[in-house]
Coordinates of C-alpha atoms in Angstrom, one line a residue:
X1354 CA 18.3 -85.6 30.6
X1355 CA 17.9 -87.8 33.5
X1356 CA 16.6 -92.2 33.4
X1357 CA 13.9 -93.3 35.4
X1358 CA 15.9 -96.0 37.5
X1359 CA 14.0 -99.6 37.5
X1360 CA 12.4 -100.9 40.5
X1361 CA 14.8 -104.4 40.1
X1362 CA 17.4 -102.5 41.3
X1363 CA 16.4 -100.1 43.8
X1364 CA 14.9 -103.4 45.3
X1365 CA 18.8 -104.9 44.6
X1366 CA 20.1 -101.3 46.7
X1367 CA 18.2 -102.0 49.5
X1368 CA 18.9 -105.4 49.8
X1369 CA 23.3 -104.5 49.4
X1370 CA 22.2 -101.5 52.2
X1371 CA 20.6 -103.9 54.8
X1372 CA 23.9 -106.6 54.7
X1373 CA 25.8 -103.8 54.7
X1374 CA 24.7 -102.0 57.8
X1375 CA 24.6 -105.4 59.4
X1376 CA 28.0 -106.3 58.6
X1377 CA 29.4 -102.1 60.7
X1378 CA 26.7 -103.5 63.4
X1379 CA 28.8 -106.5 63.7
X1380 CA 32.4 -105.6 63.7
X1381 CA 31.6 -102.5 64.7
X1382 CA 30.1 -105.0 67.8
X1383 CA 32.9 -107.0 67.9
X1384 CA 35.6 -104.2 68.4
X1385 CA 33.4 -102.8 70.9
X1386 CA 34.7 -100.0 69.5
X1387 CA 34.2 -97.3 66.0
X1388 CA 31.8 -95.3 65.2
X1389 CA 28.7 -96.3 64.5
X1390 CA 25.8 -94.0 63.8
X1391 CA 27.7 -91.6 60.6
X1392 CA 28.5 -95.1 59.2
X1393 CA 24.7 -96.1 58.9
X1394 CA 23.3 -92.8 57.9
X1395 CA 25.7 -93.1 55.2
X1396 CA 25.4 -96.2 53.8
X1397 CA 22.3 -95.4 51.2
X1398 CA 24.8 -92.7 49.2
X1399 CA 28.5 -94.9 49.3
X1400 CA 26.0 -98.6 48.6
X1401 CA 24.7 -96.0 45.3
X1402 CA 28.5 -94.7 43.8
X1403 CA 29.6 -98.5 44.0
X1404 CA 27.3 -100.3 43.0
X1405 CA 25.1 -98.1 40.5
X1406 CA 26.5 -94.8 39.4
X1407 CA 30.5 -95.3 39.7
X1408 CA 32.5 -96.5 37.4
X1409 CA 34.7 -98.8 39.1
X1410 CA 35.6 -101.7 38.5
X1411 CA 36.5 -104.2 41.4
X1412 CA 39.3 -106.7 39.7
X1413 CA 40.7 -103.1 39.1
X1414 CA 40.1 -101.2 41.7
X1415 CA 43.0 -99.0 41.0
X1416 CA 42.8 -98.4 36.6
X1417 CA 43.4 -95.2 35.3
X1418 CA 40.3 -93.7 34.7
X1419 CA 38.4 -95.1 37.2
X1420 CA 36.6 -92.7 38.8
X1421 CA 37.3 -92.2 43.0
X1422 CA 35.8 -91.7 45.8
X1423 CA 36.7 -90.3 49.6
X1424 CA 35.4 -90.7 52.8
X1425 CA 36.0 -88.1 54.4
X1426 CA 34.3 -88.4 56.9
X1427 CA 37.0 -91.0 57.6
X1428 CA 35.2 -92.6 61.1
X1429 CA 32.5 -93.6 58.8
X1430 CA 35.3 -96.1 57.8
X1431 CA 32.6 -98.2 58.5
X1432 CA 29.7 -97.7 55.9
X1433 CA 33.5 -98.3 53.0
X1434 CA 34.5 -101.6 54.2
X1435 CA 31.6 -103.2 54.3
X1436 CA 31.4 -102.3 51.1
X1437 CA 34.1 -103.0 50.0
X1438 CA 33.4 -106.0 51.5
X1439 CA 30.1 -106.6 48.8
X1440 CA 32.5 -105.9 45.9
X1441 CA 35.5 -108.7 46.6
X1442 CA 37.4 -106.1 47.4
X1443 CA 38.3 -107.1 51.0
X1444 CA 37.3 -110.8 52.8
X1445 CA 34.6 -110.2 54.6
X1446 CA 36.4 -112.0 57.7
X1447 CA 38.6 -109.6 57.9
X1448 CA 35.6 -106.7 59.2
X1449 CA 35.8 -109.0 62.6
X1450 CA 38.8 -107.8 62.9
X1451 CA 38.6 -104.0 63.7
X1452 CA 40.9 -102.4 65.9
X1453 CA 42.7 -105.2 66.5
X1454 CA 45.7 -105.8 65.9
X1455 CA 45.7 -109.2 64.0
X1456 CA 43.8 -107.7 61.6
X1457 CA 44.6 -104.7 58.9
X1458 CA 41.6 -102.9 59.0
X1459 CA 41.7 -99.4 61.2
X1460 CA 40.0 -97.4 62.9
X1461 CA 39.8 -94.5 59.9
X1462 CA 40.6 -95.6 55.7
X1463 CA 44.0 -96.4 55.3
X1464 CA 45.8 -96.3 51.6
X1465 CA 46.8 -99.4 53.4
X1466 CA 43.4 -101.5 53.0
X1467 CA 42.6 -102.5 48.9
X1468 CA 40.1 -100.0 47.5
X1469 CA 41.0 -96.8 49.7
X1470 CA 41.9 -93.9 47.7
X1471 CA 42.9 -91.8 50.5
X1472 CA 44.2 -91.9 53.8
X1473 CA 40.9 -89.5 56.0
X1474 CA 40.2 -89.4 59.2
X1475 CA 41.0 -85.6 60.4
X1476 CA 38.1 -83.8 59.8
X1477 CA 38.1 -81.6 55.9
X1478 CA 41.6 -82.8 54.8
X1479 CA 40.3 -85.7 52.7
X1480 CA 38.2 -82.9 51.4
X1481 CA 41.2 -81.4 50.2
X1482 CA 42.1 -84.0 49.0
X1483 CA 39.6 -84.9 46.9
X1484 CA 40.2 -81.6 45.3
X1485 CA 43.7 -82.1 44.4
X1486 CA 42.5 -84.8 42.6
X1487 CA 39.7 -83.3 40.6
X1488 CA 42.2 -81.0 39.6
X1489 CA 45.5 -83.4 39.2
X1490 CA 42.3 -85.9 36.9
X1491 CA 41.4 -83.2 34.4
X1492 CA 45.4 -82.5 34.4
X1493 CA 45.9 -86.1 32.8
X1494 CA 43.0 -85.2 30.8
X1495 CA 40.4 -87.7 32.2
X1496 CA 36.9 -87.9 31.6
X1497 CA 36.1 -89.8 35.7
X1498 CA 34.8 -87.7 38.5
X1499 CA 35.7 -87.6 42.5
X1500 CA 33.2 -88.1 44.5
X1501 CA 33.9 -87.6 48.0
X1502 CA 31.7 -87.2 50.9
X1503 CA 31.8 -85.2 53.7
X1504 CA 30.2 -85.0 57.6
X1505 CA 27.6 -81.6 58.0
X1506 CA 29.6 -81.4 61.5
X1507 CA 33.0 -81.7 58.9
X1508 CA 31.5 -78.9 57.5
X1509 CA 32.6 -76.6 60.8
X1510 CA 36.3 -76.9 60.1
X1511 CA 38.4 -74.0 58.1
X1512 CA 40.2 -76.6 55.8
X1513 CA 36.0 -77.7 53.9
X1514 CA 36.0 -73.5 53.8
X1515 CA 39.7 -73.4 51.4
X1516 CA 39.0 -76.1 49.9
X1517 CA 35.4 -75.6 48.4
X1518 CA 36.9 -72.3 46.7
X1519 CA 39.7 -73.6 45.5
X1520 CA 37.1 -76.0 43.5
X1521 CA 35.0 -72.7 42.4
X1522 CA 38.5 -71.2 41.5
X1523 CA 40.0 -73.8 39.5
X1524 CA 36.4 -75.0 38.0
X1525 CA 36.0 -78.5 38.9
X1526 CA 32.7 -80.0 37.5
X1527 CA 34.2 -83.2 37.9
X1528 CA 34.0 -82.6 41.0
X1529 CA 30.7 -84.6 43.3
X1530 CA 30.3 -84.1 47.2
X1531 CA 28.4 -85.0 49.8
X1532 CA 27.6 -83.9 53.2
X1533 CA 26.1 -86.7 55.2
X1534 CA 23.2 -84.2 56.7
X1535 CA 22.5 -86.6 60.2
X1536 CA 22.5 -83.6 61.5
X1537 CA 25.0 -84.8 64.7
X1538 CA 27.8 -84.3 65.7
X1539 CA 29.7 -86.1 68.5
X1540 CA 28.5 -83.4 70.9
X1541 CA 25.1 -82.9 70.6
X1542 CA 22.9 -81.1 67.3
X1543 CA 25.2 -79.5 64.4
X1544 CA 23.0 -76.1 65.0
X1545 CA 23.5 -76.1 68.9
X1546 CA 27.9 -76.6 68.6
X1547 CA 28.2 -74.7 66.3
X1548 CA 25.4 -73.8 63.7
X1549 CA 26.0 -74.2 59.9
X1550 CA 22.9 -72.5 59.0
X1551 CA 22.2 -72.0 55.5
X1552 CA 24.0 -74.4 54.1
X1553 CA 22.7 -74.5 50.8
X1554 CA 23.5 -71.0 50.1
X1555 CA 27.0 -71.0 51.8
X1556 CA 27.4 -73.5 49.3
X1557 CA 26.7 -71.7 45.9
X1558 CA 27.9 -68.1 48.1
X1559 CA 31.1 -70.5 47.0
X1560 CA 30.0 -71.4 43.0
X1561 CA 29.1 -74.8 43.5
X1562 CA 25.6 -75.8 41.8
X1563 CA 24.0 -77.3 45.0
X1564 CA 21.3 -80.4 45.2
X1565 CA 18.7 -81.6 48.8
X1566 CA 18.0 -84.8 48.5
X1567 CA 17.1 -87.3 50.9
X1568 CA 20.4 -89.7 51.3
X1569 CA 18.0 -93.3 51.8
X1570 CA 16.1 -92.4 48.8
X1571 CA 18.6 -94.5 46.3
X1572 CA 16.2 -93.0 43.3
X1573 CA 16.6 -89.1 44.4
X1574 CA 20.7 -90.1 44.4
X1575 CA 21.3 -91.4 41.3
X1576 CA 18.6 -88.9 39.9
X1577 CA 20.6 -85.6 41.3
X1578 CA 24.1 -86.8 40.7
X1579 CA 22.8 -88.0 37.2
X1580 CA 21.2 -84.0 36.9
X1581 CA 25.3 -82.9 38.3
X1582 CA 26.5 -84.4 35.8
X1583 CA 24.7 -83.5 32.5
X1584 CA 25.5 -79.7 34.3
X1585 CA 28.6 -79.4 31.8
X1586 CA 28.8 -74.6 33.1
X1587 CA 32.2 -75.7 35.3
X1588 CA 30.7 -76.0 38.4
X1589 CA 32.2 -78.2 41.4
X1590 CA 28.9 -80.1 42.8
X1591 CA 27.7 -80.0 46.1
X1592 CA 24.6 -82.2 47.5
X1593 CA 23.3 -82.4 50.9
X1594 CA 21.6 -85.4 51.7
X1595 CA 19.4 -85.3 54.5
X1596 CA 19.8 -88.2 56.9
X1597 CA 18.9 -90.3 59.7
X1598 CA 21.8 -90.8 62.2
X1599 CA 22.0 -94.8 63.3
X1600 CA 19.2 -95.3 60.2
X1601 CA 18.2 -99.3 60.0
X1602 CA 19.0 -99.4 64.3
X1603 CA 15.2 -98.3 66.5
X1604 CA 18.0 -97.5 69.0
X1605 CA 20.4 -95.8 67.5
X1606 CA 18.5 -93.8 64.6
X1607 CA 18.7 -90.1 65.7
X1608 CA 20.8 -90.6 68.9
X1609 CA 23.9 -88.7 68.8
X1610 CA 24.7 -91.6 71.4
X1611 CA 26.5 -93.6 69.0
X1612 CA 27.9 -91.4 67.7
X1613 CA 31.6 -93.3 68.4
X1614 CA 30.3 -95.8 70.9
X1615 CA 29.3 -99.6 70.2
X1616 CA 27.1 -101.6 70.6
X1617 CA 26.9 -103.2 74.3
X1618 CA 26.4 -107.7 73.7
X1619 CA 22.6 -107.3 74.7
X1620 CA 22.9 -103.5 72.3
X1621 CA 24.5 -106.1 69.5
X1622 CA 22.7 -109.0 70.1
X1623 CA 19.2 -106.9 69.1
X1624 CA 20.5 -104.8 66.5
X1625 CA 21.6 -107.6 64.3
X1626 CA 18.0 -109.1 65.2
X1627 CA 16.1 -105.7 63.3
X1628 CA 18.5 -106.4 60.3
X1629 CA 18.4 -110.1 59.8
X1630 CA 14.4 -109.4 59.0

């Protein structure tokens, strides 16, 4: 049974997401380097997980039976860092030192950073690691979930499908994955670079339960995860979340140019103004 999400909770999540987007743009702008587009598209999913869905205590982020989140699309690290700062795990001042020698935050997630479960960045490896985590937690008889977020361009990697096959083989219904389906990768539209076709049918063919949602609709995100958790059928779960690259900044939305390019000073000022409204 899926519970209807309280409207006040949704508004709270929207406010957090806006602050997270502000931090993403600011830290990438100050670094003059990074990946704003995919960080902005993934924001609502990560916010929903940490602030509503996951069994996760920011005061005890390494509790053994915690739910775990793996950012397999590691280039979206600014989104994760911003969320961890909202939780009080990372000091906000560290965000403004992103990718700098005097700072602690690397361009891709590193386990040196509090709250980061595993180093990611080489596409597909985070997804594979999440399969291992799900299997390990089941062997330890932990009643928890492993959540993992992939990019859609990432799904062109062969290692993703090896992991998908393994998760189905080991009947890992404690694994819930998301694909950030913004349809843009560094070289252009995913369907032009290497067509993903019917992604839902592909994962279903590998033995997964698959759902499709609006990745910017908090109610859909939360309710779909609850539905996925209710299906104790030995199948891993995949949620294909349709999103907008650069979501929240007018000139970054649907703009592949901001996949891996920081805004200049003028663009940074405009973006921060939009996210302050």
